[in-house]
């Protein structure tokens, strides 16, 4: 394994994750004595600032820019994850990269420095085919690595999700780039850092108390409501006034006068005689007046 210095232990472990396929032949190298620095400029961008444990995928991108005049083939990026809590497990990050429109899983391996290293290879083709029923019947074709033409930029789509048992954390992702040459390889690029947070769902709020049931109007009360309340434009209902009787015009009959006298409490014989005389006199006066007419 020929890697450009300086080389950290995690990148050496990453290079070891690139087994050479059967009957592989060494291809042209992108690096050489005349090359200054890395021949591939590598950049991570577009990812979300945080991921929710047990949530959906977050999309981000890896740019591979060939700064040489040669075509670079068999390019295998390697993603390195370093978490602040040193609690991230290899099975918790679910990373996939896209090649030829198909997602490919990335298998992470731990290192002695509590880092997780995942190479873009085809080691998990069979497992990935079982997880993606819509894939081709024979599974995904072996991934030969990316090819980047001279002076060209290749953008690789990535997506990451975290399992529900992932603890809150701060993670830094970095991508190294390895070019395979048969059973050997060169380290030809390294990206910027991509930092993101891991969050968990807060405890759900208790069920709110149900709203009180709306008051049901009393049918009896609504039926007894005045008609004017139902129709504000209806004319007011007038209560008829009793018509006064003929005796309320100011003149009383003899019987009514006698009843009136009885109600005044004239119950002695003298009073009765006097009242009778008055009544007879009044009746005689009425008869005399009629005769004169």
Coordinates of C-alpha atoms in Angstrom, one line a residue:
X1 CA 0.0 0.0 0.0
X2 CA 1.5 3.3 -1.1
X3 CA -0.1 6.3 0.6
X4 CA 1.0 9.9 0.3
X5 CA 2.4 11.2 3.7
X6 CA 1.4 12.2 6.2
X7 CA -0.9 9.3 6.9
X8 CA -3.0 8.8 10.0
X9 CA -3.9 5.4 11.4
X10 CA -7.5 5.9 10.5
X11 CA -6.7 6.4 6.8
X12 CA -4.4 3.4 6.8
X13 CA -7.2 1.4 8.1
X14 CA -9.5 2.8 5.5
X15 CA -7.1 1.8 2.7
X16 CA -7.0 -1.7 4.2
X17 CA -10.8 -1.8 3.6
X18 CA -10.2 -1.8 -0.2
X19 CA -9.6 -5.4 -1.1
X20 CA -8.6 -5.8 -4.7
X21 CA -11.1 -7.6 -6.9
X22 CA -10.2 -10.9 -8.6
X23 CA -7.9 -10.5 -11.7
X24 CA -7.5 -6.8 -11.1
X25 CA -4.8 -5.0 -12.9
X26 CA -3.0 -1.8 -11.9
X27 CA -4.3 1.2 -13.7
X28 CA -2.6 4.5 -14.4
X29 CA -1.9 6.6 -11.3
X30 CA -3.2 10.1 -10.9
X31 CA -0.3 11.0 -8.7
X32 CA 3.4 11.2 -9.7
X33 CA 6.6 12.9 -8.9
X34 CA 5.5 16.1 -10.7
X35 CA 2.2 16.4 -8.9
X36 CA 2.2 18.9 -6.1
X37 CA -0.3 18.1 -3.3
X38 CA -3.3 15.9 -3.9
X39 CA -4.3 15.4 -7.5
X40 CA -8.0 15.4 -6.5
X41 CA -9.6 18.4 -4.8
X42 CA -12.3 17.0 -2.5
X43 CA -15.2 18.9 -0.9
X44 CA -18.2 18.0 1.3
X45 CA -21.2 20.3 1.1
X46 CA -24.9 20.6 1.3
X47 CA -25.6 18.5 4.4
X48 CA -28.0 19.4 7.2
X49 CA -26.8 20.9 10.4
X50 CA -28.4 18.2 12.5
X51 CA -29.9 14.7 12.2
X52 CA -32.7 13.2 14.4
X53 CA -32.0 9.8 15.8
X54 CA -34.4 7.4 14.1
X55 CA -35.4 10.0 11.6
X56 CA -35.1 10.1 7.8
X57 CA -32.1 10.6 5.5
X58 CA -30.2 13.8 5.1
X59 CA -28.7 14.5 1.7
X60 CA -25.2 15.8 1.1
X61 CA -22.7 15.8 -1.7
X62 CA -19.0 15.0 -2.3
X63 CA -17.2 16.9 -5.1
X64 CA -14.2 15.2 -6.7
X65 CA -12.2 17.6 -8.9
X66 CA -9.4 16.3 -11.0
X67 CA -6.6 18.9 -11.1
X68 CA -4.3 16.8 -13.4
X69 CA -4.1 16.2 -17.1
X70 CA -4.7 12.5 -16.7
X71 CA -8.0 10.6 -16.2
X72 CA -8.3 9.3 -12.7
X73 CA -10.0 5.9 -12.5
X74 CA -10.9 3.4 -9.7
X75 CA -11.5 6.3 -7.2
X76 CA -12.9 5.1 -3.8
X77 CA -13.7 7.8 -1.3
X78 CA -13.5 6.9 2.4
X79 CA -15.7 8.6 5.0
X80 CA -14.3 9.0 8.5
X81 CA -16.7 9.9 11.4
X82 CA -15.4 11.2 14.7
X83 CA -17.9 11.9 17.4
X84 CA -17.3 14.1 20.5
X85 CA -18.8 11.5 22.9
X86 CA -16.9 8.6 21.5
X87 CA -20.2 6.7 21.7
X88 CA -21.1 6.3 18.0
X89 CA -21.3 2.6 17.0
X90 CA -20.5 1.2 13.5
X91 CA -24.1 0.0 13.1
X92 CA -25.7 3.4 13.9
X93 CA -24.8 5.5 10.9
X94 CA -26.6 4.4 7.7
X95 CA -24.6 6.0 4.9
X96 CA -25.2 5.4 1.2
X97 CA -23.6 6.8 -1.9
X98 CA -25.0 6.9 -5.4
X99 CA -23.3 5.5 -8.5
X100 CA -25.1 5.2 -11.8
X101 CA -28.4 6.2 -10.2
X102 CA -28.2 3.4 -7.6
X103 CA -27.6 3.7 -3.8
X104 CA -24.8 1.7 -2.4
X105 CA -24.4 1.1 1.4
X106 CA -21.3 2.0 3.2
X107 CA -20.1 -0.4 6.0
X108 CA -18.3 1.3 8.9
X109 CA -15.5 -0.2 10.8
X110 CA -14.1 1.1 14.2
X111 CA -10.4 2.1 14.7
X112 CA -8.2 2.2 17.7
X113 CA -8.8 5.9 17.9
X114 CA -12.6 5.6 18.4
X115 CA -13.2 6.6 14.8
X116 CA -15.5 5.0 12.3
X117 CA -14.2 4.4 8.8
X118 CA -16.4 3.5 5.8
X119 CA -15.0 2.9 2.2
X120 CA -17.1 3.2 -1.0
X121 CA -16.8 -0.4 -2.1
X122 CA -19.1 -3.2 -3.2
X123 CA -18.6 -5.4 -0.1
X124 CA -22.3 -5.4 0.9
X125 CA -23.9 -5.9 -2.5
X126 CA -25.9 -8.9 -1.4
X127 CA -27.1 -7.3 1.8
X128 CA -28.0 -4.1 -0.1
X129 CA -30.0 -6.0 -2.7
X130 CA -32.1 -7.6 0.1
X131 CA -32.8 -4.2 1.6
X132 CA -33.8 -2.8 -1.8
X133 CA -36.4 -5.1 -3.5
X134 CA -36.6 -2.8 -6.5
X135 CA -33.0 -3.4 -7.4
X136 CA -32.0 -5.6 -10.2
X137 CA -32.7 -9.4 -9.7
X138 CA -29.0 -10.3 -9.6
X139 CA -28.3 -7.4 -7.1
X140 CA -26.2 -4.3 -7.8
X141 CA -23.3 -4.6 -10.2
X142 CA -19.8 -4.5 -8.5
X143 CA -18.7 -0.9 -7.9
X144 CA -15.5 -0.3 -9.9
X145 CA -14.9 3.1 -8.4
X146 CA -15.4 6.5 -9.8
X147 CA -13.8 7.9 -12.9
X148 CA -12.9 11.6 -13.2
X149 CA -11.6 13.1 -16.4
X150 CA -8.8 15.6 -16.5
X151 CA -9.9 19.0 -15.3
X152 CA -13.4 17.7 -14.5
X153 CA -15.5 17.6 -11.4
X154 CA -17.7 14.7 -10.3
X155 CA -20.4 15.3 -7.7
X156 CA -21.4 12.2 -5.7
X157 CA -24.7 12.2 -3.9
X158 CA -24.7 10.8 -0.3
X159 CA -27.4 10.3 2.2
X160 CA -27.1 9.6 5.9
X161 CA -29.5 8.4 8.6
X162 CA -29.0 7.5 12.2
X163 CA -30.7 4.6 14.1
X164 CA -33.0 5.4 17.0
X165 CA -30.6 4.3 19.6
X166 CA -28.0 6.9 18.7
X167 CA -27.3 9.3 21.6
X168 CA -27.2 13.1 21.3
X169 CA -23.8 13.9 20.0
X170 CA -21.6 16.2 17.8
X171 CA -20.0 14.4 14.8
X172 CA -17.4 15.5 12.3
X173 CA -17.3 13.8 8.9
X174 CA -14.2 13.9 6.6
X175 CA -13.6 12.2 3.3
X176 CA -10.3 10.8 2.1
X177 CA -9.9 9.6 -1.5
X178 CA -8.0 6.4 -2.4
X179 CA -7.1 5.3 -5.9
X180 CA -6.9 1.5 -6.2
X181 CA -4.2 -0.2 -8.2
X182 CA -4.8 -3.9 -8.1
X183 CA -3.9 -4.9 -4.6
X184 CA -2.3 -1.6 -3.9
X185 CA -3.5 2.0 -3.7
X186 CA -2.7 5.7 -3.4
X187 CA -4.1 8.3 -1.1
X188 CA -4.9 11.1 -3.6
X189 CA -7.3 13.5 -1.8
X190 CA -8.8 14.7 1.4
X191 CA -11.9 16.8 2.0
X192 CA -12.9 19.6 4.3
X193 CA -14.7 18.8 7.6
X194 CA -18.5 18.5 7.7
X195 CA -19.9 18.9 11.3
X196 CA -23.4 18.0 12.4
X197 CA -25.3 17.4 15.5
X198 CA -27.3 14.3 16.5
X199 CA -30.6 15.1 18.3
X200 CA -33.3 12.9 19.8
X201 CA -37.0 13.5 20.1
X202 CA -38.1 15.3 23.3
X203 CA -40.5 13.5 25.6
X204 CA -44.0 13.8 24.1
X205 CA -46.3 16.1 25.9
X206 CA -49.2 14.4 27.9
X207 CA -52.5 14.2 26.2
X208 CA -54.2 17.6 26.6
X209 CA -57.5 17.6 28.4
X210 CA -60.5 17.3 26.0
X211 CA -62.4 20.5 25.3
X212 CA -65.6 20.8 27.2
X213 CA -68.7 19.7 25.3
X214 CA -70.6 22.5 23.7
X215 CA -73.8 23.5 25.5
X216 CA -76.9 21.9 24.0
X217 CA -79.8 24.4 23.7
X218 CA -83.0 23.4 25.6
X219 CA -85.7 22.6 23.0
X220 CA -88.4 23.7 25.4
X221 CA -86.8 27.0 26.0
X222 CA -86.3 27.6 22.2
X223 CA -90.0 26.8 21.6
X224 CA -91.2 29.2 24.3
X225 CA -89.1 32.1 22.9
X226 CA -91.2 34.9 21.6
X227 CA -91.8 35.0 17.9
X228 CA -90.3 38.5 17.7
X229 CA -86.9 37.1 18.8
X230 CA -86.9 34.7 15.8
X231 CA -88.0 37.4 13.4
X232 CA -86.7 40.9 14.5
X233 CA -88.6 42.6 11.6
X234 CA -92.0 41.3 12.7
X235 CA -94.4 44.0 14.2
X236 CA -94.8 43.8 17.9
X237 CA -97.8 41.9 19.2
X238 CA -100.4 44.0 20.9
X239 CA -102.4 42.7 23.9
X240 CA -106.1 43.6 23.3
X241 CA -107.6 45.8 26.0
X242 CA -111.0 44.7 27.3
X243 CA -113.9 46.7 26.0
X244 CA -115.7 48.5 28.8
X245 CA -119.2 47.5 29.5
X246 CA -122.2 49.8 29.0
X247 CA -122.4 50.2 32.7
X248 CA -118.9 51.8 32.8
X249 CA -120.0 54.8 30.9
X250 CA -121.0 56.6 34.0
X251 CA -124.6 55.5 34.5
X252 CA -125.6 52.6 36.7
X253 CA -128.8 50.6 36.6
X254 CA -131.1 50.4 39.6
X255 CA -129.8 46.9 40.4
X256 CA -126.1 48.0 40.1
X257 CA -126.8 51.0 42.4
X258 CA -128.4 48.7 45.0
X259 CA -125.4 46.4 44.8
X260 CA -123.1 49.4 45.2
X261 CA -125.0 50.5 48.3
X262 CA -124.8 47.0 49.7
X263 CA -121.0 47.0 49.3
X264 CA -120.7 50.3 51.2
X265 CA -121.9 48.6 54.3
X266 CA -125.5 50.2 54.6
X267 CA -126.9 47.2 56.4
X268 CA -129.1 49.0 59.0
X269 CA -133.0 49.1 58.5
X270 CA -132.9 52.9 58.4
X271 CA -130.3 53.0 55.8
X272 CA -132.2 50.4 53.8
X273 CA -135.4 52.4 54.0
X274 CA -133.7 55.6 53.0
X275 CA -132.0 53.9 50.1
X276 CA -135.2 52.4 48.9
X277 CA -137.0 55.8 49.0
X278 CA -134.1 57.3 47.0
X279 CA -134.4 54.5 44.5
X280 CA -138.2 54.9 44.1
X281 CA -137.8 58.7 43.8
X282 CA -135.2 58.2 41.1
X283 CA -137.4 55.7 39.3
X284 CA -140.4 58.1 39.4
X285 CA -138.3 60.9 38.0
X286 CA -137.2 58.7 35.1
X287 CA -140.8 57.7 34.3
X288 CA -142.0 61.3 34.4
X289 CA -139.2 62.4 32.1
X290 CA -140.1 59.7 29.5
X291 CA -143.8 60.7 29.6
X292 CA -143.0 64.3 28.9
X293 CA -141.0 63.3 25.9

